[in-house]
XYZ file of C-alpha atoms in Angstrom:
699
model
C -17.454 279.413 -206.262
C -18.339 282.138 -208.736
C -16.332 284.717 -206.753
C -13.342 282.337 -206.750
C -13.386 281.912 -210.515
C -13.853 285.646 -211.129
C -10.745 286.273 -209.041
C -8.782 283.724 -211.103
C -9.759 285.461 -214.350
C -9.042 288.871 -212.810
C -5.512 287.875 -211.729
C -4.461 286.099 -214.914
C -0.852 287.299 -214.816
C -0.409 286.145 -211.218
C -1.722 282.684 -212.110
C 0.610 282.432 -215.123
C 3.606 283.579 -213.065
C 2.836 281.130 -210.230
C 2.444 278.145 -212.547
C 5.460 279.218 -214.624
C 7.709 279.420 -211.576
C 6.368 276.118 -210.238
C 6.963 274.526 -213.626
C 10.625 275.583 -213.694
C 11.245 274.440 -210.123
C 9.525 271.088 -210.712
C 11.488 270.526 -213.925
C 14.718 270.947 -211.968
C 13.488 268.773 -209.082
C 12.400 265.982 -211.442
C 16.034 265.415 -212.422
C 16.851 264.390 -208.857
C 14.097 261.761 -208.506
C 15.581 258.254 -208.686
C 13.817 255.104 -209.888
C 14.015 251.747 -208.101
C 13.776 248.623 -210.274
C 14.424 246.005 -207.573
C 11.111 244.384 -206.603
C 12.555 242.844 -203.462
C 13.013 246.349 -202.053
C 9.245 246.719 -201.973
C 8.603 243.847 -199.613
C 7.390 244.909 -196.139
C 10.190 245.567 -193.659
C 8.831 242.862 -191.372
C 8.799 240.062 -193.979
C 11.112 237.163 -193.107
C 13.122 237.381 -196.325
C 13.746 241.113 -195.822
C 14.919 240.550 -192.242
C 17.167 237.722 -193.458
C 18.778 239.937 -196.102
C 19.363 242.717 -193.560
C 21.057 240.302 -191.139
C 23.210 238.836 -193.902
C 24.384 242.298 -194.963
C 25.312 243.101 -191.373
C 27.035 239.798 -190.634
C 28.770 238.721 -193.840
C 30.913 240.030 -196.634
C 29.307 239.420 -199.998
C 25.690 238.765 -200.783
C 23.688 236.006 -202.416
C 24.836 234.910 -205.882
C 22.667 236.888 -208.285
C 24.078 236.231 -211.746
C 25.014 233.291 -213.979
C 27.666 233.936 -216.608
C 28.282 231.394 -219.383
C 31.302 231.508 -221.667
C 31.398 229.021 -224.564
C 34.267 227.435 -226.490
C 36.691 227.654 -223.593
C 39.233 225.384 -221.901
C 39.600 224.946 -218.147
C 42.751 227.119 -217.952
C 40.983 229.825 -219.999
C 37.966 229.558 -217.677
C 40.228 230.183 -214.675
C 41.573 233.302 -216.396
C 38.007 234.531 -217.013
C 37.201 233.890 -213.358
C 40.136 236.077 -212.274
C 39.032 238.835 -214.660
C 35.484 238.652 -213.287
C 36.789 238.960 -209.738
C 38.750 242.071 -210.710
C 35.643 243.902 -211.911
C 34.612 246.647 -209.494
C 31.309 245.613 -207.935
C 31.838 241.848 -208.284
C 32.013 240.474 -204.753
C 32.463 236.784 -205.455
C 32.732 234.253 -208.291
C 32.141 230.554 -207.830
C 33.312 227.972 -210.361
C 34.417 224.388 -210.610
C 37.692 224.971 -208.742
C 35.697 225.964 -205.631
C 34.001 222.578 -205.313
C 36.571 220.068 -206.670
C 40.339 219.752 -207.015
C 40.828 220.606 -210.679
C 44.530 219.688 -210.528
C 43.335 216.103 -210.776
C 42.411 214.678 -214.197
C 38.904 215.854 -215.136
C 37.788 212.299 -215.953
C 38.472 211.184 -212.365
C 36.162 213.830 -210.871
C 32.449 213.408 -210.187
C 30.862 213.825 -213.617
C 27.622 215.356 -212.363
C 29.462 217.947 -210.259
C 31.757 218.884 -213.139
C 28.828 219.329 -215.541
C 27.201 221.800 -213.199
C 30.089 224.163 -213.998
C 31.795 222.919 -217.181
C 29.986 221.203 -220.008
C 30.469 220.928 -223.787
C 33.454 223.313 -223.579
C 31.274 225.930 -221.909
C 32.002 227.319 -218.435
C 29.263 228.561 -216.090
C 30.276 231.030 -213.388
C 28.045 231.899 -210.427
C 28.622 235.581 -209.679
C 27.684 237.801 -206.745
C 27.332 241.471 -207.716
C 27.134 244.374 -205.277
C 23.646 245.915 -205.665
C 25.067 249.412 -205.223
C 27.373 248.967 -208.217
C 25.203 246.667 -210.293
C 24.864 248.745 -213.466
C 28.583 249.337 -213.877
C 29.483 245.764 -212.888
C 26.947 244.069 -215.190
C 28.001 246.235 -218.129
C 31.671 245.395 -217.449
C 30.830 241.689 -217.374
C 29.031 242.048 -220.703
C 32.029 243.849 -222.184
C 34.311 241.058 -220.912
C 32.346 238.089 -222.266
C 30.931 239.763 -225.399
C 27.460 239.488 -226.940
C 28.130 235.945 -228.175
C 28.119 234.640 -224.598
C 25.306 234.717 -222.059
C 24.478 236.142 -218.664
C 21.310 236.007 -216.584
C 20.044 236.341 -213.016
C 18.165 238.764 -210.811
C 20.832 241.477 -210.873
C 20.939 241.313 -214.679
C 17.136 241.564 -214.748
C 17.286 244.714 -212.653
C 20.016 246.357 -214.740
C 18.350 245.563 -218.053
C 15.025 246.803 -216.692
C 16.671 250.021 -215.528
C 18.351 250.798 -218.835
C 15.574 249.595 -221.147
C 12.650 251.160 -219.305
C 14.272 254.601 -219.014
C 14.650 254.685 -222.807
C 11.203 253.233 -223.457
C 9.404 255.778 -221.256
C 10.727 258.574 -223.486
C 9.690 256.666 -226.608
C 6.160 256.158 -225.277
C 5.776 259.886 -224.532
C 7.062 260.800 -228.016
C 4.473 258.516 -229.604
C 1.504 259.383 -227.417
C 1.711 263.171 -227.800
C 1.094 263.316 -231.585
C -1.481 260.516 -231.377
C -3.409 262.379 -228.669
C -3.269 265.575 -230.735
C -4.747 263.724 -233.724
C -7.533 262.135 -231.635
C -8.396 265.479 -230.040
C -8.314 267.288 -233.385
C -10.871 264.809 -234.745
C -13.157 265.008 -231.724
C -13.064 268.792 -231.143
C -14.089 271.782 -233.286
C -10.807 273.743 -233.231
C -7.313 272.877 -234.427
C -5.846 274.796 -231.492
C -7.917 273.242 -228.686
C -5.868 270.002 -228.641
C -2.679 272.017 -228.138
C -4.307 273.847 -225.228
C -5.414 270.532 -223.683
C -1.977 268.965 -224.029
C -0.256 272.072 -222.668
C -2.488 272.120 -219.583
C -2.085 268.431 -218.763
C 1.617 268.646 -219.650
C 2.055 271.280 -216.938
C 0.213 269.020 -214.461
C 2.476 266.087 -215.386
C 5.639 268.122 -214.814
C 4.293 269.417 -211.481
C 3.713 265.818 -210.446
C 7.155 264.683 -211.583
C 8.868 267.479 -209.693
C 6.947 266.963 -206.465
C 7.993 263.288 -206.522
C 11.246 264.573 -205.050
C 9.364 264.554 -201.733
C 9.683 260.759 -201.803
C 13.304 260.611 -203.014
C 12.608 257.708 -205.351
C 9.680 256.076 -207.116
C 9.084 252.545 -208.388
C 9.734 251.457 -211.955
C 6.004 250.792 -212.451
C 5.090 254.323 -211.400
C 7.854 255.802 -213.534
C 6.835 253.889 -216.654
C 3.064 254.210 -216.408
C 2.537 257.326 -214.282
C 2.861 260.068 -216.915
C 0.910 258.133 -219.506
C -1.916 257.345 -217.091
C -2.092 260.926 -215.836
C -2.345 262.221 -219.393
C -4.974 259.717 -220.456
C -7.109 259.807 -217.320
C -7.226 263.558 -216.690
C -7.594 264.798 -220.268
C -11.399 264.602 -220.110
C -11.454 267.156 -217.257
C -9.974 269.749 -219.614
C -12.235 268.705 -222.498
C -15.344 268.986 -220.341
C -14.473 272.475 -219.099
C -13.663 273.869 -222.531
C -16.823 272.379 -224.043
C -18.869 274.149 -221.358
C -17.048 277.366 -222.227
C -18.029 276.940 -225.877
C -21.677 276.294 -224.935
C -21.924 279.508 -222.921
C -20.273 281.541 -225.679
C -22.838 280.199 -228.139
C -25.497 281.530 -225.790
C -24.075 285.028 -226.346
C -21.966 285.510 -223.211
C -18.705 287.459 -223.370
C -15.564 285.257 -223.116
C -14.722 286.120 -219.506
C -18.295 285.662 -218.309
C -18.621 282.462 -220.349
C -15.513 281.036 -218.687
C -16.713 281.976 -215.188
C -20.071 280.301 -215.770
C -18.446 277.284 -217.439
C -16.144 276.846 -214.444
C -19.021 277.161 -211.966
C -21.216 274.702 -213.841
C -18.521 272.102 -214.527
C -16.494 272.182 -211.303
C -18.883 269.806 -209.503
C -18.824 267.164 -212.254
C -15.058 267.503 -212.720
C -14.379 267.126 -209.009
C -16.766 264.170 -208.518
C -15.141 262.444 -211.490
C -11.653 263.310 -210.250
C -12.337 262.217 -206.677
C -13.432 258.728 -207.765
C -10.203 258.414 -209.756
C -8.130 259.693 -206.827
C -9.842 257.155 -204.561
C -9.157 254.360 -207.042
C -5.444 255.121 -206.962
C -5.344 256.007 -203.261
C -6.662 252.539 -202.379
C -3.271 251.202 -203.485
C -1.720 253.005 -200.499
C -3.216 250.334 -198.230
C -1.109 247.571 -199.821
C 1.725 246.124 -197.735
C 3.648 245.509 -200.953
C 5.308 248.903 -201.301
C 4.883 249.330 -205.069
C 1.172 249.785 -204.293
C 1.614 252.758 -201.906
C 4.296 254.172 -204.204
C 1.998 254.228 -207.222
C -1.064 255.084 -205.157
C 0.455 258.230 -203.617
C 2.087 259.430 -206.841
C -1.008 258.870 -209.002
C -3.467 260.278 -206.462
C -1.226 263.350 -206.307
C -1.076 263.396 -210.114
C -4.863 263.475 -210.514
C -5.206 266.103 -207.756
C -2.633 268.304 -209.535
C -4.440 267.757 -212.845
C -7.679 268.925 -211.220
C -5.993 272.051 -209.819
C -4.324 272.800 -213.152
C -7.536 272.358 -215.145
C -9.631 274.423 -212.716
C -7.134 277.290 -212.323
C -4.647 277.369 -215.209
C -6.851 276.275 -218.125
C -9.381 279.142 -217.700
C -6.518 281.648 -217.713
C -4.820 280.113 -220.753
C -8.174 280.065 -222.535
C -8.644 283.809 -221.908
C -5.316 284.454 -223.602
C -5.995 282.019 -226.457
C -9.750 282.112 -227.226
C -9.208 284.317 -230.311
C -6.823 281.672 -231.698
C -9.441 279.000 -230.919
C -12.005 281.029 -232.880
C -9.667 281.498 -235.855
C -8.818 277.776 -236.022
C -12.413 276.589 -235.683
C -13.542 273.737 -237.946
C -16.573 271.529 -238.378
C -16.838 268.429 -236.225
C -15.175 265.662 -238.210
C -17.256 262.953 -236.525
C -20.991 262.659 -237.289
C -23.551 263.008 -234.504
C -24.450 259.896 -232.546
C -28.243 259.966 -232.964
C -28.267 256.809 -235.113
C -25.878 255.148 -232.671
C -28.258 255.997 -229.822
C -31.154 254.333 -231.656
C -29.022 251.274 -232.329
C -28.107 250.997 -228.629
C -31.773 251.324 -227.642
C -32.742 248.405 -229.898
C -30.083 245.972 -228.611
C -29.562 247.115 -225.019
C -32.015 244.685 -223.364
C -30.463 241.541 -224.951
C -27.039 242.939 -223.993
C -28.185 243.400 -220.388
C -29.215 239.735 -220.352
C -25.816 238.687 -221.771
C -24.135 240.958 -219.201
C -25.959 239.241 -216.344
C -25.081 235.790 -217.752
C -21.308 236.434 -218.096
C -20.961 238.241 -214.767
C -20.525 235.203 -212.514
C -18.310 233.117 -214.866
C -16.045 236.159 -215.353
C -15.734 236.665 -211.622
C -14.867 233.013 -211.067
C -12.420 232.913 -213.999
C -10.338 235.827 -212.731
C -9.889 234.042 -209.399
C -8.456 230.965 -211.156
C -5.581 232.637 -213.007
C -1.998 231.373 -212.997
C 0.335 234.039 -211.640
C 3.987 235.072 -211.863
C 5.197 236.926 -208.792
C 8.908 237.761 -209.017
C 11.335 239.196 -211.574
C 12.371 235.947 -213.275
C 9.592 236.070 -215.905
C 9.875 239.749 -216.745
C 11.819 239.380 -220.017
C 10.686 236.833 -222.602
C 12.789 235.032 -225.214
C 12.375 237.841 -227.733
C 14.780 239.948 -225.654
C 18.543 239.475 -225.303
C 18.184 238.677 -221.605
C 15.393 236.200 -222.275
C 17.400 234.376 -224.944
C 20.510 234.378 -222.720
C 18.520 232.854 -219.878
C 17.180 230.125 -222.168
C 20.662 229.372 -223.551
C 22.118 228.949 -220.048
C 19.220 226.784 -218.896
C 19.335 224.633 -222.039
C 23.048 223.986 -221.449
C 23.337 223.722 -217.668
C 19.751 223.461 -216.518
C 17.985 225.671 -214.029
C 19.825 226.891 -210.956
C 18.915 228.987 -207.993
C 20.970 230.092 -204.999
C 19.532 230.213 -201.476
C 21.280 231.187 -198.259
C 20.675 229.654 -194.840
C 22.063 231.328 -191.717
C 22.127 229.332 -188.489
C 23.689 230.056 -185.062
C 27.407 229.281 -185.287
C 29.344 226.952 -183.060
C 27.802 223.525 -183.642
C 29.597 222.137 -186.696
C 28.262 218.627 -186.067
C 24.648 219.820 -186.374
C 25.540 221.904 -189.428
C 27.033 218.827 -191.086
C 23.901 216.787 -190.323
C 21.775 219.587 -191.757
C 23.928 219.780 -194.878
C 23.687 216.012 -195.439
C 19.912 216.136 -194.952
C 19.524 219.004 -197.425
C 21.594 217.090 -200.003
C 18.940 214.376 -199.932
C 16.621 216.802 -201.720
C 16.800 215.779 -205.350
C 17.025 219.325 -206.693
C 19.942 220.392 -204.414
C 23.068 220.267 -206.586
C 25.678 221.625 -204.160
C 26.185 223.353 -200.830
C 28.949 225.819 -200.058
C 29.585 226.107 -196.328
C 32.359 225.785 -193.774
C 31.501 222.178 -192.947
C 31.326 221.232 -196.623
C 34.378 223.082 -197.902
C 36.799 223.231 -194.960
C 35.480 220.272 -193.010
C 34.306 219.750 -189.459
C 37.787 218.768 -188.243
C 39.684 221.878 -189.400
C 39.782 224.714 -186.827
C 38.634 228.086 -188.125
C 42.000 229.750 -187.356
C 43.609 227.681 -190.115
C 41.215 228.965 -192.802
C 41.999 232.051 -194.880
C 40.122 235.085 -193.520
C 38.777 236.090 -196.956
C 37.059 232.719 -197.223
C 36.064 232.501 -193.566
C 34.335 235.911 -193.580
C 31.936 234.690 -196.252
C 30.975 231.547 -194.331
C 31.134 232.380 -190.613
C 30.344 235.639 -188.840
C 30.332 236.657 -185.213
C 26.899 235.087 -184.699
C 26.047 232.873 -187.681
C 27.247 230.179 -190.032
C 26.200 230.636 -193.637
C 25.320 227.911 -196.127
C 24.881 228.722 -199.812
C 22.600 226.131 -201.391
C 22.467 225.724 -205.162
C 19.131 224.285 -206.218
C 18.049 223.120 -209.678
C 14.705 224.898 -209.825
C 12.935 227.949 -211.230
C 13.007 231.149 -209.249
C 9.281 230.773 -208.714
C 6.338 228.491 -209.345
C 4.419 225.823 -207.476
C 7.281 223.301 -207.553
C 9.859 225.885 -206.493
C 7.721 227.046 -203.586
C 7.279 223.409 -202.469
C 11.071 222.980 -202.385
C 11.414 226.164 -200.306
C 8.842 224.829 -197.851
C 10.721 221.518 -197.764
C 13.998 223.315 -196.970
C 12.284 225.325 -194.235
C 10.892 222.132 -192.671
C 14.320 220.444 -192.663
C 16.115 223.420 -191.129
C 13.363 223.724 -188.499
C 14.035 220.123 -187.415
C 17.521 221.162 -186.291
C 17.137 224.834 -185.318
C 13.426 225.449 -184.759
C 12.682 229.072 -185.655
C 16.252 230.166 -184.900
C 17.463 230.467 -188.506
C 17.194 232.770 -191.502
C 16.550 231.885 -195.138
C 17.245 234.343 -197.973
C 17.374 234.418 -201.761
C 15.342 235.697 -204.706
C 13.011 232.693 -204.583
C 12.462 233.171 -200.853
C 11.673 236.857 -201.419
C 9.296 235.879 -204.216
C 7.650 233.345 -201.893
C 7.108 236.078 -199.298
C 5.983 238.420 -202.075
C 3.280 235.944 -203.053
C 1.938 235.856 -199.506
C 2.004 239.629 -199.129
C 0.323 240.655 -202.382
C -2.236 237.844 -202.272
C -3.453 239.145 -198.927
C -3.373 242.716 -200.295
C -5.696 241.974 -203.203
C -9.016 241.396 -201.474
C -8.528 244.158 -198.901
C -7.493 246.846 -201.399
C -10.240 246.054 -203.896
C -12.977 246.019 -201.282
C -11.842 249.353 -199.851
C -11.617 250.909 -203.333
C -15.097 249.690 -204.251
C -16.562 250.855 -200.932
C -14.947 254.296 -201.230
C -16.081 254.806 -204.835
C -19.573 253.626 -203.860
C -19.679 256.176 -201.037
C -18.664 259.033 -203.363
C -21.322 258.001 -205.881
C -23.884 257.714 -203.091
C -23.208 261.308 -202.076
C -23.012 262.580 -205.655
C -26.242 260.987 -206.902
C -28.131 260.864 -203.576
C -29.218 257.410 -204.672
C -28.693 253.899 -203.320
C -29.391 251.852 -206.437
C -27.527 253.954 -209.009
C -24.072 253.536 -207.356
C -24.701 249.781 -207.196
C -25.421 249.676 -210.936
C -22.358 251.744 -211.851
C -19.873 249.929 -209.615
C -21.217 246.534 -210.696
C -20.896 247.529 -214.361
C -17.247 248.573 -214.065
C -16.353 245.655 -211.779
C -17.790 243.237 -214.337
C -15.629 244.859 -217.007
C -12.641 244.309 -214.698
C -13.610 240.662 -214.118
C -13.930 240.019 -217.863
C -10.583 241.730 -218.469
C -8.825 239.613 -215.851
C -10.755 236.465 -216.753
C -9.562 236.435 -220.376
C -6.035 235.151 -219.481
C -7.652 232.182 -217.731
C -9.734 231.285 -220.784
C -6.781 231.594 -223.201
C -4.411 229.743 -220.883
C -1.850 232.489 -220.251
C -0.351 233.616 -216.951
C -0.555 237.049 -215.338
C 2.101 238.905 -213.416
C 0.492 239.460 -210.056
C 1.672 243.050 -209.743
C -0.087 243.978 -212.996
C -3.159 242.003 -211.883
C -3.261 243.765 -208.542
C -2.791 247.273 -209.903
C -5.193 247.060 -212.851
C -8.158 246.300 -210.592
C -7.997 249.709 -208.914
C -6.658 251.580 -211.965
C -9.463 250.402 -214.254
C -12.061 251.153 -211.593
C -10.725 254.639 -210.921
C -10.050 255.539 -214.559
C -13.216 254.253 -216.250
C -15.937 254.735 -213.645
C -15.861 258.352 -214.911
C -17.556 257.194 -218.115
C -20.392 255.602 -216.149
C -20.718 258.730 -213.981
C -20.921 261.029 -217.020
C -23.574 258.898 -218.714
C -25.653 258.423 -215.552
C -25.416 262.065 -214.500
C -26.563 263.183 -217.936
C -29.408 260.645 -217.882
C -30.636 261.884 -214.492
C -30.581 265.497 -215.739
C -32.449 264.540 -218.912
C -35.016 262.459 -216.996
C -36.126 265.594 -215.209
C -37.068 267.047 -218.594
C -37.951 264.037 -220.784
C -39.620 260.646 -220.512
C -37.179 257.760 -220.055
C -37.014 256.666 -223.709
C -36.299 260.154 -225.017
C -33.986 260.909 -222.087
C -31.985 257.792 -222.836
C -31.615 258.615 -226.547
C -30.540 262.183 -225.825
C -28.096 260.971 -223.162
C -26.368 258.430 -225.407
C -26.207 260.898 -228.274
C -24.678 263.683 -226.150
C -22.092 261.762 -224.078
C -20.774 259.186 -226.555
C -18.231 261.508 -228.158
C -16.782 262.608 -224.801
C -16.542 259.008 -223.575
C -14.987 257.763 -226.813
C -12.443 260.602 -226.816
C -11.231 259.826 -223.305
C -11.397 256.061 -223.821
C -9.480 256.237 -227.118
C -6.635 258.171 -225.497
C -6.456 255.783 -222.525
C -6.611 252.737 -224.832
C -3.833 254.072 -227.048
C -1.753 254.884 -223.972
C -2.143 251.309 -222.763
C -1.331 249.868 -226.188
C 1.841 251.955 -226.411
C 2.953 250.642 -223.017
C 2.222 247.109 -224.198
C 3.928 247.420 -227.585
C 6.999 249.517 -226.770
C 7.960 248.235 -223.313
C 10.151 245.133 -223.098
C 9.587 244.947 -219.336
C 7.109 242.125 -218.800
C 5.182 243.803 -215.973
C 4.871 247.154 -217.776
C 3.972 245.436 -221.053
C 1.246 243.371 -219.395
C -0.079 246.342 -217.433
C -0.363 248.270 -220.703
C -2.303 245.453 -222.385
C -4.628 245.172 -219.392
C -5.236 248.954 -219.364
C -6.037 249.000 -223.089
C -8.292 245.947 -222.992
C -9.933 247.047 -219.735
C -10.722 250.486 -221.157
C -12.341 248.966 -224.244
C -14.422 246.587 -222.108
C -15.484 249.357 -219.706
C -16.441 251.594 -222.635
C -18.523 248.857 -224.281
C -20.362 248.108 -221.048
C -20.961 251.813 -220.287
C -22.262 252.621 -223.784
C -24.228 249.430 -224.461
C -25.181 247.871 -221.117
C -25.501 250.734 -218.600
C -28.218 252.466 -220.723
C -30.225 249.239 -220.611
C -29.749 248.948 -216.844
C -30.854 252.583 -216.371
C -33.892 251.938 -218.571
C -34.910 248.676 -216.869
C -34.370 249.987 -213.339
C -35.720 253.470 -213.983
C -38.560 253.219 -211.451
C -36.448 251.651 -208.646
C -33.827 254.361 -209.259
C -36.507 257.020 -208.786
C -37.739 255.441 -205.555
C -34.223 255.153 -204.083
C -33.060 258.642 -205.116
C -33.516 261.724 -202.940
C -35.667 264.273 -204.840
C -35.338 262.555 -208.198
C -38.061 264.745 -209.826
C -38.166 262.500 -212.901
C -40.714 263.296 -215.598
C -43.124 260.369 -215.867
C -46.065 261.761 -217.842
C -46.295 263.290 -221.279
C -48.096 266.566 -221.981
C -50.997 264.652 -223.519
C -51.346 262.445 -220.424
C -51.274 265.488 -218.155
C -53.865 267.240 -220.360
C -56.160 264.223 -220.321
C -55.855 263.948 -216.536
C -56.753 267.619 -216.165
C -59.778 267.135 -218.401
C -60.886 264.172 -216.330
C -60.529 266.155 -213.098
C -62.361 269.188 -214.499
C -65.009 267.013 -216.106
């Protein structure tokens, strides 16, 4: 390795040119990477709801109604005019209103009151709109311009558009906030005013390289786009800090800058890579998820950490050679006191904390398995947002509504009518739009307008649009979906297709629930294996993994104890992210302890370990915590906001356990660790004890 690093220093200009060219190319490429905000697109290709949607797109004109538009203070004639204007908007495929289900030429008082109030109530009209997904942004914005901010619109397509526009702005805001905050944190925790700039420049290059190479995938998920850069910055910063601190140590020993950097690189590369590999594995485990947001984030983030490692190992030494004189000129005293007193404090309380740790472990594990979850996109925006307040206004006026589509083999109108009548017996079913309900069993298809017919009957299937008064997700909603499936199966067996946002969410629940256990177990096993190889110990990896997993359990158990729900995507991702990102702290502390135990007795080794690693751990943890908080505070997207909160809280919990509990575990299990470690070579006797033993032998 020494030869490799000498060659890097020798060919500084080549390294700078290579990274500079790559940076320019990746900057250009990053502009062509698209972001997908539609969660349904990430369902497995073989899920029933995905297959149903594909068949519907092939067989029918128009999709599933995906927006509700409410216009207040309006008469029926004015509502009809609004309907026509909605239909004329490019991207609007269909609009359903009162005139589609009743004859509005008759006096309104003679019509079925309940049916009328599903569409027109208190001088407010509610339109059910189907928007083309390929033109959703333009169409939704045109609808908003038509109805104005005083009226309301909601639905899955609106969720997606708002998420697209809001998140793209918020990502930039988060980056603008985190850069100066990171510079301040690094300035406080380092001994040069210029070092933080060098750190940020190095990781900034790695981030841009990652963004540009995302073009290989064409598009990335909204979760990856929002959290990826922030996580890469926060997680990989400590690699750069560690390398530069080693460089400073060797220079203090009297080595020339170039030789100091070579030796620093040689000595730190093992620790940096072992730390980086565990993080890569944590993210890479997400690749095994069937829910495609997992593989999307897993591949991108594993690539991000790998590129950060390459950039730190190759580019940072070269940049340092060009900038070390500036580092020297901007040197300042450490603004944070040494952690000797902190180490003594930890030593005094660590055993009681170990006991508390062991007590809370099982309840935390059980609590995080009992959480209430949100799965789909319907709970992404709360009432503090425009979309959230619009949704509440519509539901307060007209109640909840959800559109599902059933496709059955065409040709048997009698059976379709029986099915329709049976479905109407479900209390929550408000209306059904189908050929047998709107045209009638007796009317031949050739007498029906083609524009209407094409939406209800295809070459192979008859389509029924069912409007159901229910949430898009939840226990009750999923029961209704199961009830609908059972009824349709009575008439058609398995020869039917059911589609809709709620159906996709139902499938999503099944997919990601099954993903959770598998992905977590693989991530834990892989990290354990890396630690096993790194430490050549059986017990030490168990202690470290158990410590971080307990921090994860406490983090995910808190929502259960405070009675709040979790979005399952955030829940699923944080388990591997927190493991991969914070196990580094445990590795650093344990690795330092093992090195010190070969020189000192366990008490002294522990004190020196805590004192020496606390600053590095706190620096990295502070940056990651702030990054999470910024995601949680700035983002209006429910999943991103919750993921940010979980990252921040998880980092704090992991840091507390690593600094206060892991030392106690290392101290208590010191002898078993020795016995289960290959060539531990721990020091177990003081000089006085050795001297006395020698006297006894000689005497």
